[in-house]
Short mmCIF file of C-alpha atoms in Angstrom, two decimals:
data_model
loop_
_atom_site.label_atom_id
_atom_site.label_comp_id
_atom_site.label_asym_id
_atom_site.label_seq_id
_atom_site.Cartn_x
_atom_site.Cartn_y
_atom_site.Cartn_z
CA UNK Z 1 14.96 -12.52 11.76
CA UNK Z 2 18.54 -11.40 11.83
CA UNK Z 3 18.44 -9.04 8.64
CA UNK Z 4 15.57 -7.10 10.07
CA UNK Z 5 17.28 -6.94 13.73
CA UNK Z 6 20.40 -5.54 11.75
CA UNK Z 7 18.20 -2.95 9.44
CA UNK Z 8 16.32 -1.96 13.05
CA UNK Z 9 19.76 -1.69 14.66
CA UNK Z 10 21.72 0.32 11.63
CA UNK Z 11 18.94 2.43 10.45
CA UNK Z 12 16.15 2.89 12.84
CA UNK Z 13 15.39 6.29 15.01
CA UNK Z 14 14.75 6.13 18.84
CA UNK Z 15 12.02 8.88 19.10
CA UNK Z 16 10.83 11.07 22.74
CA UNK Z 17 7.71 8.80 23.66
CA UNK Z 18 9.88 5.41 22.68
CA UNK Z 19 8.85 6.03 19.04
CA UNK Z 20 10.86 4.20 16.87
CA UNK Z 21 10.91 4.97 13.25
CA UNK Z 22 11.90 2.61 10.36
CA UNK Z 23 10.38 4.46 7.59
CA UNK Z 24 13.76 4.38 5.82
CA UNK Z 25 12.90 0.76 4.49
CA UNK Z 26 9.78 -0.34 5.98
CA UNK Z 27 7.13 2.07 5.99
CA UNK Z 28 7.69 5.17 3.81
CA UNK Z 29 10.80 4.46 1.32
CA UNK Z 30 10.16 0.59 0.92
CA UNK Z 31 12.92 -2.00 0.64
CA UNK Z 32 11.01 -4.10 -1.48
CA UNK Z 33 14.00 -6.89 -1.72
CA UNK Z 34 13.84 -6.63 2.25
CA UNK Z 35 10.07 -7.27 2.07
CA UNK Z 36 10.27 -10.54 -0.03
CA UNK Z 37 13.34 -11.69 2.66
CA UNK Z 38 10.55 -10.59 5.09
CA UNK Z 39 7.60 -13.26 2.81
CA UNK Z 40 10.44 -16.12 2.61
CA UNK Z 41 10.70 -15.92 6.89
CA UNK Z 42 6.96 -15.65 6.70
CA UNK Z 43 6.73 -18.85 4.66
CA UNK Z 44 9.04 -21.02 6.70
CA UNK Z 45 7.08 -19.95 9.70
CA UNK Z 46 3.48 -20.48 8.49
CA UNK Z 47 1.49 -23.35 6.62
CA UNK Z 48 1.00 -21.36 3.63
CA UNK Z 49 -1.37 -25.04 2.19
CA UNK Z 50 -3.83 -23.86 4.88
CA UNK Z 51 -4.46 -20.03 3.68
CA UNK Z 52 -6.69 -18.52 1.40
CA UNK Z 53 -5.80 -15.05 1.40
CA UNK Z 54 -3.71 -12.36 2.85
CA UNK Z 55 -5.54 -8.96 4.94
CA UNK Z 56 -3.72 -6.46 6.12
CA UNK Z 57 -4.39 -2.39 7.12
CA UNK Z 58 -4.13 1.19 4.74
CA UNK Z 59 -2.01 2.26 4.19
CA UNK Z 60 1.79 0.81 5.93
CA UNK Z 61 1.04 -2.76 5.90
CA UNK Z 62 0.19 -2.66 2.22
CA UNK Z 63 3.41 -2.80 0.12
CA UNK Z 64 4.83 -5.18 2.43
CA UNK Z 65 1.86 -7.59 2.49
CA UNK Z 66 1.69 -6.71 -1.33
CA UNK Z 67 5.12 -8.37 -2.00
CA UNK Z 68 4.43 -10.97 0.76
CA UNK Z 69 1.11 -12.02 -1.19
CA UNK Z 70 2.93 -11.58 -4.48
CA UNK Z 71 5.44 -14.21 -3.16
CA UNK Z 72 2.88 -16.76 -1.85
CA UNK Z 73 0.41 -17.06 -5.13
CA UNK Z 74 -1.98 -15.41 -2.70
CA UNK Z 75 -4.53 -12.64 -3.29
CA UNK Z 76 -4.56 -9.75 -0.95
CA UNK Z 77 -7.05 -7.15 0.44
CA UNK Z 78 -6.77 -4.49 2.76
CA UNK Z 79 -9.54 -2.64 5.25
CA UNK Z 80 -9.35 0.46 4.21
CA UNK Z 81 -9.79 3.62 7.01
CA UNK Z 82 -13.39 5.03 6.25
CA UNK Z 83 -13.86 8.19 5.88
CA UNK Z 84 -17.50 9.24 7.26
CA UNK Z 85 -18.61 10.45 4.46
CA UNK Z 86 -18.37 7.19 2.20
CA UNK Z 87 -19.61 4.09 4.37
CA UNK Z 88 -22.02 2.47 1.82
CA UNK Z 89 -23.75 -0.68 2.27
CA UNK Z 90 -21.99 -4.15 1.70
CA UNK Z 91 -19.13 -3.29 4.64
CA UNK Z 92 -17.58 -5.37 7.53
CA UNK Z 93 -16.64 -2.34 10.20
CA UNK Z 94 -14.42 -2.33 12.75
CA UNK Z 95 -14.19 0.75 15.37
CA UNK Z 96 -10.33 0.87 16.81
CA UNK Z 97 -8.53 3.44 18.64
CA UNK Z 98 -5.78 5.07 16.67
CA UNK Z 99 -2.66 5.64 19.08
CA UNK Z 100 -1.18 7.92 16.46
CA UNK Z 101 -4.10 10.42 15.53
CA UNK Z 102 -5.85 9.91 19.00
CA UNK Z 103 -9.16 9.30 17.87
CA UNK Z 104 -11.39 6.56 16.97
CA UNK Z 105 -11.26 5.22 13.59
CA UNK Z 106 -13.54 3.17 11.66
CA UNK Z 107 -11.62 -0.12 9.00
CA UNK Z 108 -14.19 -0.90 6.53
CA UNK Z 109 -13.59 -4.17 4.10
CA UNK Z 110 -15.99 -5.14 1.41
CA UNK Z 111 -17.94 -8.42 2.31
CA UNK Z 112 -18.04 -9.32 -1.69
CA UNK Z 113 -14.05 -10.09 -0.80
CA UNK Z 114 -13.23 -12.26 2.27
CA UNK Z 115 -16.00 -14.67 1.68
CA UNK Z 116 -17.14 -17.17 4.33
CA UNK Z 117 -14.80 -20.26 5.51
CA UNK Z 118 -11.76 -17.91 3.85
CA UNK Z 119 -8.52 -18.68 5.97
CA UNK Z 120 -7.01 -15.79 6.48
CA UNK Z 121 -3.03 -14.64 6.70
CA UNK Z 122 -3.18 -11.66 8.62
CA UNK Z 123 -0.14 -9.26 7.83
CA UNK Z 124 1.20 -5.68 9.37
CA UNK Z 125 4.38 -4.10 9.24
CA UNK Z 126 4.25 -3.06 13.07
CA UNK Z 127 2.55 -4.23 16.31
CA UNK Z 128 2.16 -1.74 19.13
CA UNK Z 129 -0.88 -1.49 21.11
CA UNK Z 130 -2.61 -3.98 18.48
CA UNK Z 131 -5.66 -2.17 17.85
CA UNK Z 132 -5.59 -2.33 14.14
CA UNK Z 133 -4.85 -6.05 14.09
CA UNK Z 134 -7.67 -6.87 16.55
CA UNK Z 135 -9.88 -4.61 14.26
CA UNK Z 136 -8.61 -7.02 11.64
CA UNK Z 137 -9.52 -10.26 13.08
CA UNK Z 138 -12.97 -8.93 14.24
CA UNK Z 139 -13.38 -8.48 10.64
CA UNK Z 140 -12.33 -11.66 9.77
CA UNK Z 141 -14.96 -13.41 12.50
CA UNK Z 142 -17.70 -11.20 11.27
CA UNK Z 143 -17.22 -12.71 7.45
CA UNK Z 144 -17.45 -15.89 9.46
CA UNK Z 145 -14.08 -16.76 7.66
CA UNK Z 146 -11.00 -18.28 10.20
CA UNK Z 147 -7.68 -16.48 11.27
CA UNK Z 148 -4.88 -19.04 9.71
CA UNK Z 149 -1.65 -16.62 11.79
CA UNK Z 150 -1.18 -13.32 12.40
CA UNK Z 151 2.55 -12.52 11.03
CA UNK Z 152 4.16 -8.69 12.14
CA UNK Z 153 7.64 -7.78 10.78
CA UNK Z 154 7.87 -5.29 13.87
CA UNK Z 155 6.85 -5.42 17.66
CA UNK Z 156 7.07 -3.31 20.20
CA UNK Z 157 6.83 -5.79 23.03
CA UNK Z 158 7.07 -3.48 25.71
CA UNK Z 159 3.28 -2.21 24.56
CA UNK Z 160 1.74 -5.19 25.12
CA UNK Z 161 -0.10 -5.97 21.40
CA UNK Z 162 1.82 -8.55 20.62
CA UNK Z 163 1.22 -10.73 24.01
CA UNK Z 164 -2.27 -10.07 24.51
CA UNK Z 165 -2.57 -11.92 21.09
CA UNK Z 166 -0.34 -14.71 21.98
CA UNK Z 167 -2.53 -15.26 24.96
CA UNK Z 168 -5.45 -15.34 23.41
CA UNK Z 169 -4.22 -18.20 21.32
CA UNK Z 170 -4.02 -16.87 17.78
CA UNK Z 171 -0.78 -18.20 15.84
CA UNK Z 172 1.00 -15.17 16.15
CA UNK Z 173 4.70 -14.40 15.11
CA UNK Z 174 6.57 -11.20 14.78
CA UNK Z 175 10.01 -11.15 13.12
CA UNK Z 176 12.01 -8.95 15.71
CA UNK Z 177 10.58 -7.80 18.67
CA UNK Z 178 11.59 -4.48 20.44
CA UNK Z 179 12.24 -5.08 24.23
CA UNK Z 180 13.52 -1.64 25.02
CA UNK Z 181 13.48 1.85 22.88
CA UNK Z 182 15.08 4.55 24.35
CA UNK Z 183 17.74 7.47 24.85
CA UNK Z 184 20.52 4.14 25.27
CA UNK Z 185 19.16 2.39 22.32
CA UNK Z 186 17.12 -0.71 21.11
CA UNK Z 187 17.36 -4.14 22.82
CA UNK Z 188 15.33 -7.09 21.08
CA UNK Z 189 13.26 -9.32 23.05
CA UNK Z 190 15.45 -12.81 23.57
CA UNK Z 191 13.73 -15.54 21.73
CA UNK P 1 -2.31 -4.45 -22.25
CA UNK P 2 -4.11 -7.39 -23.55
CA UNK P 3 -4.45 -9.25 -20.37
CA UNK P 4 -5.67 -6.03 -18.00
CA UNK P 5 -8.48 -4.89 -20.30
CA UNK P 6 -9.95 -8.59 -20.65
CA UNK P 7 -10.22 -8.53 -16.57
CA UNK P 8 -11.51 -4.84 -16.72
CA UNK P 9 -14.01 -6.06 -19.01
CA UNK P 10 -15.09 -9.26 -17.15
CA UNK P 11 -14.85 -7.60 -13.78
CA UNK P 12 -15.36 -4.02 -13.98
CA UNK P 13 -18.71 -2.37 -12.93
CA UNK P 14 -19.68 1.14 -13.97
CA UNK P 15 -21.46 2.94 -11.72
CA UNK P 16 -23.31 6.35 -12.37
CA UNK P 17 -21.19 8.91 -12.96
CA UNK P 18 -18.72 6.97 -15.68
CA UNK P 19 -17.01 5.74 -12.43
CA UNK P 20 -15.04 2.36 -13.30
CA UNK P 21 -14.84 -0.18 -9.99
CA UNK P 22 -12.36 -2.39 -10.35
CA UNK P 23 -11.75 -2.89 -6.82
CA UNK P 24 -12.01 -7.03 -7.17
CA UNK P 25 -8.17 -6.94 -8.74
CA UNK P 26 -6.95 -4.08 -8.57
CA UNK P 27 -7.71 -1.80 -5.14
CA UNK P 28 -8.95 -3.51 -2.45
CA UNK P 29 -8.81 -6.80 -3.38
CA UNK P 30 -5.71 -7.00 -5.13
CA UNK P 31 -3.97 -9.93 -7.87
CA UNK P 32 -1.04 -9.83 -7.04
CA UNK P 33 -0.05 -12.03 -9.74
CA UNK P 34 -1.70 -9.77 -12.08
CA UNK P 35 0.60 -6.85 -10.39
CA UNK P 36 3.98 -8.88 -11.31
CA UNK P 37 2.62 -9.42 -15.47
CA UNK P 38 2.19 -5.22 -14.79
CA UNK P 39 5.26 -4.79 -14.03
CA UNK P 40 6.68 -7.62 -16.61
CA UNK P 41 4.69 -4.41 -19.07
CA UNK P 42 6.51 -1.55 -17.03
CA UNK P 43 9.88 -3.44 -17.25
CA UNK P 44 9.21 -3.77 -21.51
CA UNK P 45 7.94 0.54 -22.17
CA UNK P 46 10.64 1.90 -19.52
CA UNK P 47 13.93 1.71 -19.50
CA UNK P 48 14.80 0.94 -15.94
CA UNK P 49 18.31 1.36 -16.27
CA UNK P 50 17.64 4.87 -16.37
CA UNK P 51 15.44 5.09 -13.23
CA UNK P 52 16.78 4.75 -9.50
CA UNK P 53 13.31 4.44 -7.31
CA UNK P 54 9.33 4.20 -7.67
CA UNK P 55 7.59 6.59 -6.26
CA UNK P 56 3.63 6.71 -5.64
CA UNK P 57 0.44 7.82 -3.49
CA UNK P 58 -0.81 6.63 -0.69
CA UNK P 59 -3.38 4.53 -0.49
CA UNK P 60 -4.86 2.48 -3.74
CA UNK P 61 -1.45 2.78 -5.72
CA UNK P 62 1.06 1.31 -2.88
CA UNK P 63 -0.24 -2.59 -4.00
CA UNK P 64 0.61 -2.62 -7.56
CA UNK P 65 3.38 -0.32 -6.91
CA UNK P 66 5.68 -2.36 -4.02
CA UNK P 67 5.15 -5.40 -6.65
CA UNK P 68 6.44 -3.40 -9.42
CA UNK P 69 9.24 -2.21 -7.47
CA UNK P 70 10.83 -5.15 -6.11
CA UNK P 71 10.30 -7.15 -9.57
CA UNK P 72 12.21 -4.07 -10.80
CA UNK P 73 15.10 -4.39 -7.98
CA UNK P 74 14.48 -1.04 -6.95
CA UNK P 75 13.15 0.64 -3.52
CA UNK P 76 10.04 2.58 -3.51
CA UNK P 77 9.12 5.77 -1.55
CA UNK P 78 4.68 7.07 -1.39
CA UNK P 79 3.38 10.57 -0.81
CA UNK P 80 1.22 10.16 2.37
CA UNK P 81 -1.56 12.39 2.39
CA UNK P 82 -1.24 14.51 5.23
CA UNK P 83 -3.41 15.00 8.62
CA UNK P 84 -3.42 18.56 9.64
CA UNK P 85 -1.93 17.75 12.91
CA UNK P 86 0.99 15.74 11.84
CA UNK P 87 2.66 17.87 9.60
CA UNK P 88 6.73 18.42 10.72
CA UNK P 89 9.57 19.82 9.05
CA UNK P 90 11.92 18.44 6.73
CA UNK P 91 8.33 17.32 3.80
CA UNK P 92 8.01 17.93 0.43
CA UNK P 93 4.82 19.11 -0.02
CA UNK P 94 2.32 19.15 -2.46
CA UNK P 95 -1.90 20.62 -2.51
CA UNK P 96 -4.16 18.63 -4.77
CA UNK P 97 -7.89 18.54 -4.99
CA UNK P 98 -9.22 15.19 -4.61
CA UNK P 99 -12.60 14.64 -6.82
CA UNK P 100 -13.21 11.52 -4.88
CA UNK P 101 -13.68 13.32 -1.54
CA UNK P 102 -14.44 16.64 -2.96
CA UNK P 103 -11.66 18.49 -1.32
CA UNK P 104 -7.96 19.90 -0.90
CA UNK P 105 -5.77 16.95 0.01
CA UNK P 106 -2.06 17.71 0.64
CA UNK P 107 0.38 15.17 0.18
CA UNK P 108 3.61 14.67 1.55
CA UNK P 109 7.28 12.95 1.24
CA UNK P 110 9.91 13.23 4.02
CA UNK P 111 13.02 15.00 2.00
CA UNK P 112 15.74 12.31 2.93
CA UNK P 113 13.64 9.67 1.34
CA UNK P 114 13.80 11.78 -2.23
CA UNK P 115 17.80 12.76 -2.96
CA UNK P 116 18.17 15.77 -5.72
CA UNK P 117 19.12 14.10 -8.76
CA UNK P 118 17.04 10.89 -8.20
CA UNK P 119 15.69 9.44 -11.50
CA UNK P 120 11.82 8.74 -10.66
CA UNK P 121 9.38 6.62 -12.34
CA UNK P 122 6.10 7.35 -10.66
CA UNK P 123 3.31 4.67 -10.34
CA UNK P 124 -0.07 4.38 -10.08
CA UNK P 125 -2.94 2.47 -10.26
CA UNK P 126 -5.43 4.99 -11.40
CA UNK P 127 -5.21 7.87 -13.60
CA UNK P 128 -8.68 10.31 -13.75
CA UNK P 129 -8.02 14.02 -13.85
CA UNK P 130 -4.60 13.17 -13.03
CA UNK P 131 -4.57 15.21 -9.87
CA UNK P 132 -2.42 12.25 -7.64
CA UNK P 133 0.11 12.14 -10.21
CA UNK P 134 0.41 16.29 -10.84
CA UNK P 135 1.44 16.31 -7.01
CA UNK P 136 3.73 13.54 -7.61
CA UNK P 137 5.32 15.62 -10.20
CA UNK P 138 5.29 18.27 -8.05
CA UNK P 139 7.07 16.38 -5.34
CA UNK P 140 9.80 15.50 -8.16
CA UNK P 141 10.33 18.86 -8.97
CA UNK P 142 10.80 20.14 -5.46
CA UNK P 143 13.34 17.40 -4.82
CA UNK P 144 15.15 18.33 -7.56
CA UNK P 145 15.08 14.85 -8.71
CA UNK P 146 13.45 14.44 -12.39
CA UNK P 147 10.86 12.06 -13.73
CA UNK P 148 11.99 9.33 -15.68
CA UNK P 149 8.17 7.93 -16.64
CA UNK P 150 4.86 8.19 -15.30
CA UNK P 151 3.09 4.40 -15.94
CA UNK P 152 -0.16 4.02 -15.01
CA UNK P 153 -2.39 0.88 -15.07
CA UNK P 154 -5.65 2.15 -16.42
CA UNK P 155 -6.37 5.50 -17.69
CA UNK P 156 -9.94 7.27 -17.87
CA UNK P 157 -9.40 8.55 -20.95
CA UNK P 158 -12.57 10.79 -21.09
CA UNK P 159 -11.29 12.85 -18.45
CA UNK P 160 -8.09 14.53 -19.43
CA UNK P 161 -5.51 13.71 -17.09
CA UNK P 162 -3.66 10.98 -19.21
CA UNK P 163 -3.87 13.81 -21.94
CA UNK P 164 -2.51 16.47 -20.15
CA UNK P 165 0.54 14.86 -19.28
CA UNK P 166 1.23 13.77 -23.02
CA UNK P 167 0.62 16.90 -24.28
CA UNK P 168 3.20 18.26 -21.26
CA UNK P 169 6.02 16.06 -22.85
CA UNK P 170 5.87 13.73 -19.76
CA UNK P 171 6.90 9.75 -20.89
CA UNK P 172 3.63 8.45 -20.32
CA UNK P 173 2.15 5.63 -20.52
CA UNK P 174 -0.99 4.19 -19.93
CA UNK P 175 -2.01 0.05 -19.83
CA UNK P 176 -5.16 0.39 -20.47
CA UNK P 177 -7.02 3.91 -21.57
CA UNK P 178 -10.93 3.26 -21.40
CA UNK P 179 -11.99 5.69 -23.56
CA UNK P 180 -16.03 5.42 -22.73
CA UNK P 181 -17.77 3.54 -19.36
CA UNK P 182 -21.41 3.85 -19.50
CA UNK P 183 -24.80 1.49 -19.29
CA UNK P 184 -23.66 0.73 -22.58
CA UNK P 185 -20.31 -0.59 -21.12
CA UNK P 186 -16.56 -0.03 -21.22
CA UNK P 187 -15.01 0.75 -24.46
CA UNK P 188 -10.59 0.95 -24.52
CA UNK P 189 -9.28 3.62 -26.37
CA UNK P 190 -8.02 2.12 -29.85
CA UNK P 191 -3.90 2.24 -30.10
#
């Protein structure tokens, strides 16, 4: 998506550790007129007939999945990160590894909302690693709903999320993909 | 708001403790058609000329909020709250006590996100003791920026926060202010 590559280009931060940061308009101050750009190459890219609802993560996938859903006619709902002290009964769980606050953390959904046979959009503003999305679509197989495509505005190819979910079949796109990060700058990934 | 109580009503559950759940529409799984016909309410009490970004708190009021914001044509900015070990220079900051975890939560904006002189309208989805919002304020004030409105969806009326804010000259405004949520059920403030 050429708008995004051009906002990653002209606004985003190469970080030590090939951290890139985009929270300029994606993930802290929101460019909410981006994000429905972001739903209308979402909606050319996936069957939109053939899903039910839209799941992403707390807390930086929500407002772009928010406006996506918004855009669609879709409802949304997020897994939320548990806190220990508040796991009641009623819960899908997923343990991933957070990258960012090296440690284990548990995504907790409420069954009551993705019932069985749902088909499910899932939606994330960034792909790195992938542990949050493959927390995601454990949830979704525990609710014994389906995984309709996995869309990411952002992936860092060079960590490996993003293939490991191509190869394992899902219907997986990501709007820009970052091939290189670094002191020279950010290449994309030719498509 | 006509159309937010009736669904508060149908789909609310009060649990001990006068808590409200209205997680089926509004927090978890979110309407996000229902979000656009809250900001079609926003649009009508505020006068958005006046007001050059949203801002609200991580997690539960990001959802309503991103709708709001790009119905609005403006960008949107959230306080994160803060992990101890990822705090760096260059934050607003803000301590607030969160009842819902039962302890100090800090919140935080990055400074370039929030330019002095900014006209804010802050968001959010809940309003209790009005501790979220108090930071926000806080935030606001820091920046040097000044609030243009504080809109909330719904409003526990019974416990103060909504009140205090009035009372501090704040243009306020509540959707919905339940005024009594017991076994007896959920009873809206009369306007």
């Amino acid at each position: 998506m050429q708008e995004l590559k051009e906002r990653i280009q002209r606004e985003g931060k190469v970080l030590p550790g090939n951290i890139v940061k985009v929270d300029g308009f994606l993930n802290h101050r929101i460019d909410c007129q981006l994000m429905a750009h972001i739903a209308d190459e979402f909606a050319r890219i996936f069957d939109l007939s053939q899903v039910d609802i839209v799941l992403t993560a707390e807390a930086s996938g929500i407002a772009m999945s928010a406006v996506c859903a918004y855009k669609f006619g879709l409802p949304m709902i997020y897994a939320k990160k548990a806190k220990s002290d508040n796991i009641e009964g009623g819960l899908y769980q997923s343990e991933i590894y957070s990258y960012t606050y090296k440690k284990k953390v548990t995504q907790i959904l409420a069954k009551e909302w993705l019932p069985a046979g749902s088909r499910v959009l899932i939606l994330d503003d960034f792909m790195a690693n992938g542990e949050a999305v493959r927390g995601l679509c454990d949830i979704v197989r525990q609710a014994g709903a389906t995984v309709a495509g996995i869309g990411i505005a952002i992936e860092k190819g060079f960590q490996g999320g993003g293939d490991r979910l191509r190869n394992m079949g899902y219907n997986y796109h990501a709007l820009a993909v970052i091939e290189r990060a670094d002191e020279y700058g950010i290449a994309f990934r030719e498509e």
